[in-house]
Coordinates of C-alpha atoms and ligand atoms in Angstrom, one line a residue:
M1 CA -17.9 -27.2 6.1
S2 CA -18.4 -27.6 2.2
E3 CA -15.7 -26.9 -0.2
K4 CA -18.1 -24.9 -2.6
M5 CA -19.0 -22.8 0.6
L6 CA -15.0 -22.0 1.2
K7 CA -13.9 -21.6 -2.5
F8 CA -11.4 -18.6 -2.6
V9 CA -8.6 -17.3 -5.0
N10 CA -5.2 -17.7 -4.6
I11 CA -3.4 -14.1 -5.2
D12 CA -0.4 -15.9 -6.0
Q13 CA -1.6 -17.6 -9.2
Q14 CA -3.0 -14.4 -10.6
T15 CA -0.4 -14.0 -13.1
P16 CA -1.6 -14.6 -16.7
N17 CA 0.9 -17.3 -18.3
K18 CA 3.0 -15.7 -20.6
R19 CA 0.3 -13.0 -21.8
K20 CA 1.1 -10.7 -24.3
A21 CA 0.4 -6.9 -23.7
K22 CA -0.9 -6.5 -27.1
K23 CA -4.1 -9.0 -26.1
R24 CA -7.6 -7.5 -26.3
V25 CA -8.9 -5.8 -23.0
D26 CA -12.2 -7.5 -22.8
D27 CA -10.2 -10.8 -23.2
F28 CA -8.0 -9.9 -20.2
K29 CA -9.1 -11.9 -17.4
E30 CA -7.4 -12.3 -14.1
I31 CA -6.4 -16.2 -13.9
Y32 CA -7.4 -17.0 -10.6
A33 CA -7.0 -20.1 -9.0
E34 CA -9.2 -21.7 -6.4
F35 CA -8.0 -21.3 -3.1
I36 CA -10.4 -23.9 -1.1
Y37 CA -10.6 -25.4 1.8
N38 CA -8.3 -28.3 1.0
K39 CA -5.8 -26.1 -0.4
A40 CA -5.9 -24.0 2.9
K41 CA -5.5 -26.8 4.5
E42 CA -2.8 -28.5 2.6
Q43 CA -0.6 -25.4 3.0
S44 CA -1.2 -25.0 6.6
S45 CA -0.4 -28.9 7.2
R46 CA 3.0 -28.4 5.7
C47 CA 4.1 -25.8 8.4
S48 CA 6.6 -27.8 10.5
Q49 CA 5.9 -26.2 13.8
C50 CA 9.5 -25.3 14.3
G51 CA 10.3 -24.2 17.3
V52 CA 12.1 -20.8 16.4
P53 CA 9.2 -19.2 14.2
F54 CA 11.1 -17.1 11.6
C55 CA 8.1 -16.4 9.7
Q56 CA 6.4 -14.6 13.5
I57 CA 10.1 -12.5 13.7
H58 CA 9.8 -11.4 10.2
C59 CA 6.5 -10.4 10.3
P60 CA 6.3 -6.2 11.1
L61 CA 2.9 -7.3 13.1
H62 CA 4.3 -10.5 14.4
N63 CA 1.6 -12.4 13.8
N64 CA 0.8 -15.7 15.4
I65 CA 1.5 -17.4 12.1
P66 CA 2.1 -21.1 13.5
D67 CA -0.7 -21.0 15.4
W68 CA -3.5 -19.7 12.8
L69 CA -1.4 -22.3 10.4
K70 CA -2.3 -25.2 13.3
L71 CA -6.2 -24.2 13.6
T72 CA -6.6 -24.2 9.7
A73 CA -4.9 -27.5 9.3
E74 CA -7.7 -28.2 12.1
G75 CA -10.3 -26.8 10.1
R76 CA -10.9 -24.2 13.2
I77 CA -11.1 -21.4 10.4
R78 CA -13.2 -19.2 13.1
E79 CA -10.7 -19.6 15.5
A80 CA -7.8 -19.1 13.1
S81 CA -9.5 -15.6 11.6
D82 CA -9.9 -14.2 15.6
L83 CA -6.4 -15.1 16.0
A84 CA -5.5 -13.3 12.8
H85 CA -7.5 -10.2 14.0
S86 CA -5.7 -10.2 17.5
T87 CA -2.7 -8.8 15.9
N88 CA -3.9 -7.3 12.6
N89 CA -6.6 -4.8 11.7
M90 CA -6.8 -6.2 8.1
P91 CA -5.2 -9.5 7.8
E92 CA -7.2 -10.4 4.3
I93 CA -5.7 -7.1 2.7
C94 CA -2.1 -8.1 4.4
G95 CA -2.8 -11.3 2.8
R96 CA -3.2 -10.2 -0.8
I97 CA -0.5 -7.2 -0.9
C98 CA 2.6 -8.1 1.6
P99 CA 5.7 -8.8 0.0
Q100 CA 5.6 -11.9 2.1
D101 CA 8.8 -13.0 -0.3
R102 CA 10.5 -10.6 1.9
L103 CA 9.1 -11.0 5.1
C104 CA 6.8 -13.8 6.7
E105 CA 7.5 -16.3 3.8
G106 CA 10.7 -15.0 2.5
N107 CA 11.6 -16.7 6.4
C108 CA 9.9 -20.0 6.4
V109 CA 12.2 -22.6 7.6
I110 CA 11.0 -24.8 4.7
E111 CA 11.5 -22.2 2.1
K112 CA 15.1 -22.0 3.6
S113 CA 15.3 -25.6 3.3
G114 CA 14.4 -25.7 -0.6
H115 CA 11.4 -27.4 -0.1
G116 CA 9.2 -24.0 -1.2
T117 CA 7.3 -21.8 1.6
V118 CA 4.3 -22.2 3.0
T119 CA 2.0 -20.0 1.3
I120 CA 1.4 -17.6 4.6
G121 CA -0.1 -14.9 3.1
S122 CA -2.5 -16.7 1.0
V123 CA -3.6 -18.6 4.1
E124 CA -4.2 -15.8 5.9
K125 CA -6.5 -14.1 3.1
Y126 CA -8.4 -17.2 3.2
I127 CA -9.3 -17.6 6.5
T128 CA -10.0 -13.6 7.0
D129 CA -12.1 -13.8 3.6
T130 CA -14.0 -16.9 5.1
A131 CA -14.9 -15.1 8.3
W132 CA -16.2 -11.9 6.0
E133 CA -18.3 -14.4 4.0
K134 CA -20.1 -16.0 6.9
G135 CA -20.7 -13.1 8.7
W136 CA -18.0 -13.9 11.6
I137 CA -16.8 -10.0 11.5
K138 CA -18.7 -7.7 13.1
P139 CA -18.5 -4.1 13.9
I140 CA -17.2 -2.9 17.3
K141 CA -19.5 -2.5 20.4
I142 CA -18.5 0.0 22.6
I143 CA -19.4 -1.0 26.3
E144 CA -18.5 2.4 27.8
E145 CA -18.2 5.5 26.0
Q146 CA -15.4 8.0 26.7
D147 CA -15.8 11.9 27.0
Q148 CA -12.7 12.2 25.1
S149 CA -12.4 12.7 21.3
V150 CA -9.2 11.9 18.8
G151 CA -8.7 13.5 15.7
I152 CA -6.8 11.6 13.0
I153 CA -5.6 13.3 9.8
G154 CA -5.5 10.6 7.0
A155 CA -7.5 7.8 6.4
G156 CA -5.1 5.3 4.8
P157 CA -3.7 2.4 6.7
A158 CA -1.7 4.1 9.4
G159 CA -5.0 6.2 10.2
L160 CA -7.6 3.2 10.1
A161 CA -5.5 1.0 12.3
C162 CA -5.0 3.5 15.3
A163 CA -9.1 4.4 14.8
E164 CA -10.1 1.2 15.5
E165 CA -7.7 0.3 18.0
I166 CA -8.7 3.6 19.8
R167 CA -12.7 3.2 19.4
K168 CA -12.1 -0.3 20.7
I169 CA -11.5 1.6 24.0
G170 CA -14.6 4.0 23.6
Y171 CA -13.1 7.0 22.4
K172 CA -14.8 9.4 20.3
V173 CA -12.7 9.0 16.5
T174 CA -13.4 11.2 13.7
I175 CA -11.0 10.8 10.7
Y176 CA -10.2 13.9 8.2
D177 CA -9.2 13.1 4.5
R178 CA -8.5 15.4 1.3
Y179 CA -10.0 12.5 -0.9
D180 CA -13.7 11.6 -1.3
R181 CA -12.9 8.0 -0.6
P182 CA -11.0 6.6 2.8
G183 CA -8.4 3.8 2.5
G184 CA -5.1 6.1 1.5
L185 CA -3.0 4.2 -1.0
L186 CA -5.3 1.3 -0.3
I187 CA -7.9 2.8 -2.7
Y188 CA -6.2 5.0 -5.2
G189 CA -2.6 4.1 -5.2
I190 CA -2.8 0.0 -5.4
P191 CA -4.4 -1.3 -8.4
N192 CA -7.3 -3.4 -8.4
F193 CA -5.8 -6.3 -9.3
K194 CA -3.8 -6.4 -6.8
L195 CA -6.2 -5.3 -3.7
E196 CA -10.0 -5.7 -5.2
K197 CA -11.5 -2.0 -4.1
F198 CA -14.4 -4.0 -2.3
V199 CA -12.0 -5.5 0.3
V200 CA -11.0 -2.0 1.1
E201 CA -14.4 -0.7 1.3
R202 CA -15.7 -3.5 3.5
R203 CA -13.4 -2.2 5.9
T204 CA -13.8 1.2 6.2
N205 CA -17.3 0.6 6.4
L206 CA -17.1 -1.5 9.3
L207 CA -15.4 1.1 10.9
K208 CA -18.2 3.6 10.1
E209 CA -20.8 0.9 11.3
S210 CA -18.2 0.8 14.7
G211 CA -19.3 4.6 15.5
I212 CA -15.9 6.3 13.9
K213 CA -16.9 9.5 11.8
F214 CA -15.1 10.1 8.3
Q215 CA -15.1 13.9 7.2
L216 CA -14.0 13.5 3.7
N217 CA -13.0 16.0 1.1
K218 CA -11.5 17.6 4.1
D219 CA -7.8 18.9 3.5
V220 CA -6.0 20.0 6.2
G221 CA -4.1 23.1 5.7
K222 CA -6.8 24.3 3.5
N223 CA -10.3 23.6 4.5
L224 CA -9.5 23.2 8.2
T225 CA -6.4 24.2 10.2
L226 CA -4.1 21.6 12.5
E227 CA -4.7 24.3 15.5
E228 CA -8.5 23.8 14.8
L229 CA -8.2 20.4 15.1
K230 CA -6.3 20.8 18.3
K231 CA -8.9 22.6 20.0
K232 CA -11.7 20.5 18.8
H233 CA -10.2 17.1 19.7
D234 CA -7.9 15.6 23.2
A235 CA -5.6 14.2 20.9
V236 CA -4.5 14.5 17.1
L237 CA -2.7 12.0 15.1
I238 CA -0.9 12.9 11.5
A239 CA -1.1 10.0 9.4
T240 CA -0.8 11.7 6.1
G241 CA 1.6 9.5 4.0
V242 CA 4.1 10.9 1.4
Y243 CA 2.5 12.0 -1.9
K244 CA 5.2 14.1 -3.2
S245 CA 6.3 12.7 -6.5
R246 CA 10.1 12.8 -7.5
E247 CA 10.9 14.5 -10.4
I248 CA 13.2 14.3 -13.4
E249 CA 14.0 17.7 -14.9
L250 CA 15.6 16.7 -18.2
P251 CA 14.8 18.5 -21.5
G252 CA 11.2 18.2 -23.0
H253 CA 9.7 17.4 -19.5
N254 CA 6.8 20.0 -19.8
L255 CA 5.9 18.1 -23.1
K256 CA 2.1 16.5 -22.8
N257 CA 1.5 13.0 -22.0
I258 CA 4.2 12.7 -19.4
F259 CA 2.4 11.9 -16.1
P260 CA 3.4 10.5 -12.3
A261 CA 2.8 7.6 -11.4
M262 CA -0.2 8.5 -8.8
E263 CA -1.8 10.3 -11.5
F264 CA -1.8 7.5 -14.0
L265 CA -2.8 5.0 -10.9
T266 CA -5.3 7.3 -9.5
A267 CA -7.3 7.4 -12.9
S268 CA -7.2 3.7 -13.5
N269 CA -8.6 2.8 -10.0
R270 CA -11.2 5.8 -10.2
K271 CA -12.3 3.7 -13.5
G272 CA -12.8 0.8 -11.6
L273 CA -14.3 2.5 -8.7
G274 CA -16.8 3.7 -11.6
D275 CA -16.0 7.0 -11.5
K276 CA -16.4 9.4 -14.3
V277 CA -12.5 10.5 -15.1
K278 CA -12.3 13.3 -17.6
D279 CA -8.9 12.9 -19.1
F280 CA -9.1 8.9 -18.8
D281 CA -12.3 8.7 -21.0
K282 CA -10.8 11.5 -23.5
G283 CA -8.0 8.7 -23.9
I284 CA -5.1 10.8 -22.0
L285 CA -4.4 9.0 -19.1
N286 CA -5.5 5.6 -20.1
A287 CA -2.9 3.4 -22.5
E288 CA -4.9 1.4 -24.9
N289 CA -3.1 1.0 -28.0
K290 CA -0.3 3.3 -26.8
N291 CA 3.5 2.7 -26.5
I292 CA 3.8 3.3 -23.1
I293 CA 7.4 4.0 -21.2
V294 CA 7.6 3.7 -17.1
I295 CA 10.6 5.0 -15.6
G296 CA 11.5 3.5 -12.3
G297 CA 12.3 0.3 -11.0
G298 CA 10.3 0.0 -7.7
D299 CA 7.1 -1.6 -7.2
T300 CA 5.1 1.3 -8.1
A301 CA 6.8 1.4 -11.3
M302 CA 5.7 -2.5 -11.5
D303 CA 2.0 -1.3 -10.6
C304 CA 2.2 1.1 -13.6
V305 CA 3.4 -1.4 -16.3
R306 CA 0.8 -4.0 -14.9
T307 CA -2.0 -1.4 -15.1
A308 CA -1.0 -0.3 -18.4
V309 CA -0.7 -4.1 -19.7
R310 CA -4.3 -4.4 -18.5
Q311 CA -5.5 -1.3 -20.3
N312 CA -4.6 -3.2 -23.2
A313 CA -1.4 -0.9 -24.4
K314 CA 0.0 -1.5 -28.0
S315 CA 3.8 -2.0 -26.1
V316 CA 5.0 -1.5 -22.4
K317 CA 8.4 -1.0 -21.3
C318 CA 10.1 -0.4 -18.2
L319 CA 13.3 1.6 -18.0
Y320 CA 15.6 0.9 -15.0
R321 CA 19.0 2.7 -14.6
R322 CA 20.1 -0.4 -12.6
D323 CA 20.1 -4.4 -13.4
R324 CA 17.7 -6.7 -11.9
E325 CA 19.7 -7.7 -9.3
N326 CA 19.8 -4.0 -8.1
M327 CA 16.5 -3.1 -8.4
P328 CA 14.4 -2.1 -5.2
G329 CA 11.3 -3.7 -6.4
S330 CA 9.7 -7.3 -5.6
A331 CA 11.4 -10.1 -7.6
R332 CA 8.1 -12.0 -7.9
E333 CA 6.6 -8.5 -9.3
V334 CA 9.3 -8.0 -11.9
H335 CA 8.4 -11.7 -12.7
N336 CA 5.0 -11.4 -13.2
A337 CA 5.3 -8.4 -15.3
E338 CA 7.3 -10.1 -17.5
E339 CA 5.2 -12.9 -17.8
E340 CA 2.6 -10.8 -19.0
G341 CA 5.0 -9.1 -21.6
V342 CA 6.3 -6.2 -20.1
E343 CA 9.5 -5.6 -21.7
F344 CA 12.5 -4.2 -19.4
I345 CA 15.4 -1.9 -20.7
W346 CA 17.8 -2.7 -17.8
L347 CA 21.0 -0.3 -17.5
S348 CA 19.2 2.9 -18.9
T349 CA 18.2 6.1 -18.4
P350 CA 15.9 8.8 -20.0
K351 CA 18.5 12.0 -21.5
K352 CA 15.7 13.7 -23.0
F353 CA 12.1 13.9 -23.5
I354 CA 11.3 14.4 -27.6
G355 CA 8.1 15.7 -29.3
S356 CA 7.0 19.0 -30.7
E357 CA 3.8 19.2 -28.5
K358 CA 2.9 16.0 -26.9
I359 CA 6.1 13.3 -26.3
S360 CA 6.8 11.0 -29.4
S361 CA 9.8 9.5 -28.0
V362 CA 12.4 9.1 -25.1
L363 CA 16.3 9.7 -25.8
I364 CA 17.9 6.8 -23.4
E365 CA 21.6 6.4 -22.1
K366 CA 22.7 2.9 -21.3
M367 CA 24.7 2.9 -17.9
K368 CA 27.0 0.4 -16.4
L369 CA 27.2 -0.4 -12.7
D370 CA 30.2 1.2 -10.6
K371 CA 30.9 0.3 -6.9
A372 CA 28.0 0.2 -4.3
D373 CA 26.9 3.9 -3.3
S374 CA 25.5 4.9 0.2
S375 CA 22.5 2.9 -0.7
G376 CA 24.5 -0.1 -0.6
R377 CA 23.3 -0.6 -4.3
K378 CA 25.7 -0.5 -7.3
K379 CA 26.2 3.3 -8.7
P380 CA 24.8 3.7 -12.3
I381 CA 27.5 5.4 -14.3
P382 CA 26.6 6.5 -18.2
I383 CA 28.5 4.7 -20.8
P384 CA 29.6 7.7 -23.4
N385 CA 27.9 7.4 -27.1
S386 CA 25.4 4.9 -26.1
D387 CA 22.4 6.9 -26.7
F388 CA 19.6 5.5 -28.5
E389 CA 16.0 6.8 -29.1
M390 CA 12.7 4.8 -27.9
K391 CA 8.9 5.5 -29.2
A392 CA 6.7 6.4 -26.6
D393 CA 3.0 8.0 -26.5
L394 CA 2.6 8.0 -22.8
V395 CA 5.5 8.3 -20.3
I396 CA 5.0 7.8 -16.3
K397 CA 7.5 8.7 -13.9
A398 CA 7.5 6.5 -11.2
L399 CA 10.8 7.4 -9.1
G400 CA 9.5 7.6 -5.6
F401 CA 7.7 9.8 -3.2
D402 CA 8.7 12.6 -0.8
P403 CA 6.4 14.2 2.0
E404 CA 4.9 17.3 1.5
D405 CA 6.2 20.7 3.3
L406 CA 3.5 19.9 6.4
P407 CA 5.2 22.8 8.6
K408 CA 4.2 24.8 5.4
L409 CA 1.0 23.1 4.6
F410 CA -0.1 23.2 8.3
D411 CA 0.8 26.7 9.0
N412 CA 2.8 25.6 11.7
S413 CA 6.4 26.4 11.5
N414 CA 7.3 25.0 14.9
L415 CA 6.2 21.4 13.9
T416 CA 9.7 19.3 13.5
V417 CA 10.7 17.5 10.7
S418 CA 13.7 15.4 9.2
K419 CA 15.8 16.4 6.6
H420 CA 13.8 14.5 4.4
G421 CA 10.7 16.5 5.0
T422 CA 9.1 13.5 7.5
I423 CA 7.5 14.2 11.0
K424 CA 10.0 13.6 13.8
I425 CA 8.4 11.9 16.7
N426 CA 9.7 10.8 20.4
L427 CA 10.4 7.2 19.3
K428 CA 9.0 6.2 22.7
T429 CA 5.9 8.2 22.7
M430 CA 5.1 8.5 19.1
E431 CA 4.4 12.0 20.1
T432 CA 5.8 15.0 17.5
N433 CA 7.4 17.8 19.3
I434 CA 3.9 19.7 19.8
S435 CA 2.5 17.9 22.9
G436 CA -1.0 16.0 22.4
I437 CA -0.6 15.8 18.3
F438 CA 1.2 12.4 17.2
A439 CA 2.2 10.8 13.9
A440 CA 2.7 7.5 12.2
G441 CA 2.9 5.5 9.1
D442 CA 4.8 7.0 5.6
I443 CA 5.0 10.3 6.8
V444 CA 7.4 9.3 9.6
R445 CA 8.8 6.5 8.2
G446 CA 8.9 7.7 4.4
A447 CA 7.3 5.4 1.9
S448 CA 7.1 1.9 3.1
L449 CA 4.7 -1.0 3.7
V450 CA 0.8 -1.4 4.0
V451 CA 2.1 -3.8 7.1
W452 CA 4.0 -1.2 8.7
A453 CA 1.5 1.4 8.5
I454 CA -0.9 -0.6 10.5
R455 CA 2.0 -1.6 13.0
D456 CA 2.2 2.0 13.3
G457 CA -1.1 2.9 13.7
R458 CA -1.8 -0.1 16.6
D459 CA 1.5 1.5 18.3
V460 CA 0.1 5.0 18.1
A461 CA -3.4 4.5 19.5
I462 CA -1.5 3.0 22.9
E463 CA 0.5 6.1 23.2
I464 CA -2.7 8.0 22.7
Q465 CA -4.6 6.1 25.2
K466 CA -1.9 6.7 27.9
Y467 CA -1.5 10.4 26.7
L468 CA -5.4 10.7 27.1
K469 CA -5.5 9.3 30.9
E470 CA -2.9 11.1 32.2
K471 CA -5.1 14.5 30.7
K472 CA -8.1 13.3 32.0
F473 CA -6.3 12.5 35.4
N474 CA -4.5 15.8 35.7
K475 CA -8.0 17.8 34.9
I476 CA -9.5 15.8 37.6
K477 CA -6.6 16.8 40.0
A478 CA -6.8 20.2 38.8
A479 CA -10.6 20.4 39.7
Ligands
LIG501 C1 1.4 2.8 -6.2 C2 2.1 2.2 -4.8 C3 1.7 0.9 -4.6 C4 1.9 -0.2 -3.2 N1 1.7 -1.0 -3.6 C5 2.0 -1.3 -2.2 C6 1.8 -3.2 -1.9 O1 1.7 -4.0 -2.7 N2 2.0 -3.6 -0.7 C7 2.7 -2.9 0.4 O2 2.7 -3.6 1.4 N3 2.7 -1.3 0.3 C8 2.6 -0.8 -1.1 N4 2.4 0.5 -0.9 C9 3.2 1.2 0.0 C10 1.4 1.4 1.2 O3 0.6 1.7 -0.2 C11 1.8 2.8 2.3 O4 3.3 2.4 2.6 C12 0.8 2.9 2.7 O5 -0.4 3.0 2.3 C13 1.3 4.2 4.1 O6 0.0 4.4 4.9 P1 -0.3 5.7 5.7 O7 -1.4 5.6 6.3 O8 0.8 6.0 5.9 O9 -0.8 6.7 4.6 P2 -1.5 6.5 2.8 O10 -1.9 5.4 2.7 O11 -0.8 7.3 2.3 O12 -2.5 7.4 3.4 C14 -2.6 8.8 3.8 C15 -3.8 9.7 3.7 O13 -3.7 11.1 4.1 C16 -4.7 11.4 3.1 N5 -4.1 13.0 3.5 C17 -2.8 13.8 3.5 N6 -2.8 14.9 3.2 C18 -4.1 15.2 4.1 C19 -4.0 16.3 4.6 N7 -3.4 17.6 4.4 N8 -5.4 16.7 4.9 C20 -6.1 15.5 5.2 N9 -5.9 14.2 4.6 C21 -4.7 14.4 4.1 C22 -4.6 11.2 2.2 O14 -5.5 11.9 1.2 C23 -4.4 9.6 2.2 O15 -5.8 8.9 2.2 C24 2.3 0.9 -2.5 C25 2.0 2.4 -2.7 C26 1.9 3.2 -4.0 C27 2.2 4.4 -4.1
LIG502 S1 1.2 -9.5 8.0 FE1 2.4 -9.7 5.8 S2 4.3 -10.4 6.7 FE2 2.6 -10.5 8.1 S3 2.2 -12.9 8.3 FE3 0.5 -11.2 6.9 S4 1.4 -11.5 5.0 FE4 3.0 -11.9 6.3

């Protein structure tokens, strides 16, 4: 296998060194280090094949990491890719965007012994991208078509993983999504510089070629009812994710140019996909030459600040009410953002948005940390008379997401939800309180991770299959 053919990039090294936010966007080229076979082999060979695979235990999919590392070290890339696919529906996506420092790599024995982790995510990405490049990844070929069908609401990773697993057994699958493209947050949430969109489209196209039907621009609750889907299909999966942005009701919150994170990120992703986006093209949702303030300390906030840098913002500041140690986002993402010139204003919270029609500045209050609250993190409390003002042309609110009111949206008050609005399921069968309707992904867990959505999608596929078999058996028995 020639090195040239296996040339690939290493996402870990995408961070440009000490790049400043003011740098012209035309010059803003991602620095990709080549992740060629030799690198993959070198990393894979570092795996000590320790008796207790902590990496595997801490991967939500329990990927057989030591074995695919061994295969990669031996040059058996196709087998490594097949093994990676046996537990994961989109390994190249997880390899790119899993917070490995909190999952597999953070628990690597070599990392724990102070010698630096095996870069598991990069190897996973390398072997799967190679498999795509070589044409080893093929659509599903059905041996025996089943006469039953499953309707899936939501084309995010949970819905897609379930669809693939269900289709493999021969069931008919239709996915309904309110967006015009499948992928959920993979397509319109996670920025292009972390997850290139052709990678997502390659996967969803494969599912189409596998016979899975996509009904896009179908908003269940508006264009279709849950009841209709229940009648049409033998089982239904709700995998709608969580989309209601958390708000801050401060004086001045109605001023122009204050946006929720998803609006900003969707506009940027749509532009990357070649769409016309009116508010972006008019300069409203575009950070170019603007002073940007992002409020929040999670990974979505990091995606916003790093997107703003790439849009050639004049300055990018991230306001967070706790300190670095108590931040919910990944430490690696904060480090990347800092390297790119983002300024973190720790222990600070907005008190008032100032401006006549549009936002022009934010009044900020300094905070200090008290004892830990119920979340286990130290509680921020305001420092009296500590206010200061900071210039802002565009404010992005990245304060997290809650579920929409699904019983209301689906006009089905019987659907049981938790006090947080997430769907309640039977943890064993993943069925909601309505027979034949299942739920998975963020809409059950609350905002989580892609790898957990895939895990849920795979798990619920097993439960749906059991349900369908029993339904068919009962029908035959009754006939
Ligand atoms: C900005 C951002 C960045 C992130 N970055 C990462 C990351 O780097 N790594 C990581 O692991 N995780 C990341 N996450 C989290 C991850 O994207 C989610 O946990 C994951 O996508 C959840 O998958 P899901 O299938 O449950 O829902 P989603 O991906 O949200 O998909 C749900 C789908 O349902 C559709 N839908 C909703 N309601 C309806 C309806 N009524 N009718 C029809 N369709 C409907 C939506 O249009 C959407 O396509 C990020 C999240 C955000 C917001
Ligand atoms: S799926 Fe995520 S956690 Fe699991 S091995 Fe891959 S990168 Fe690590």
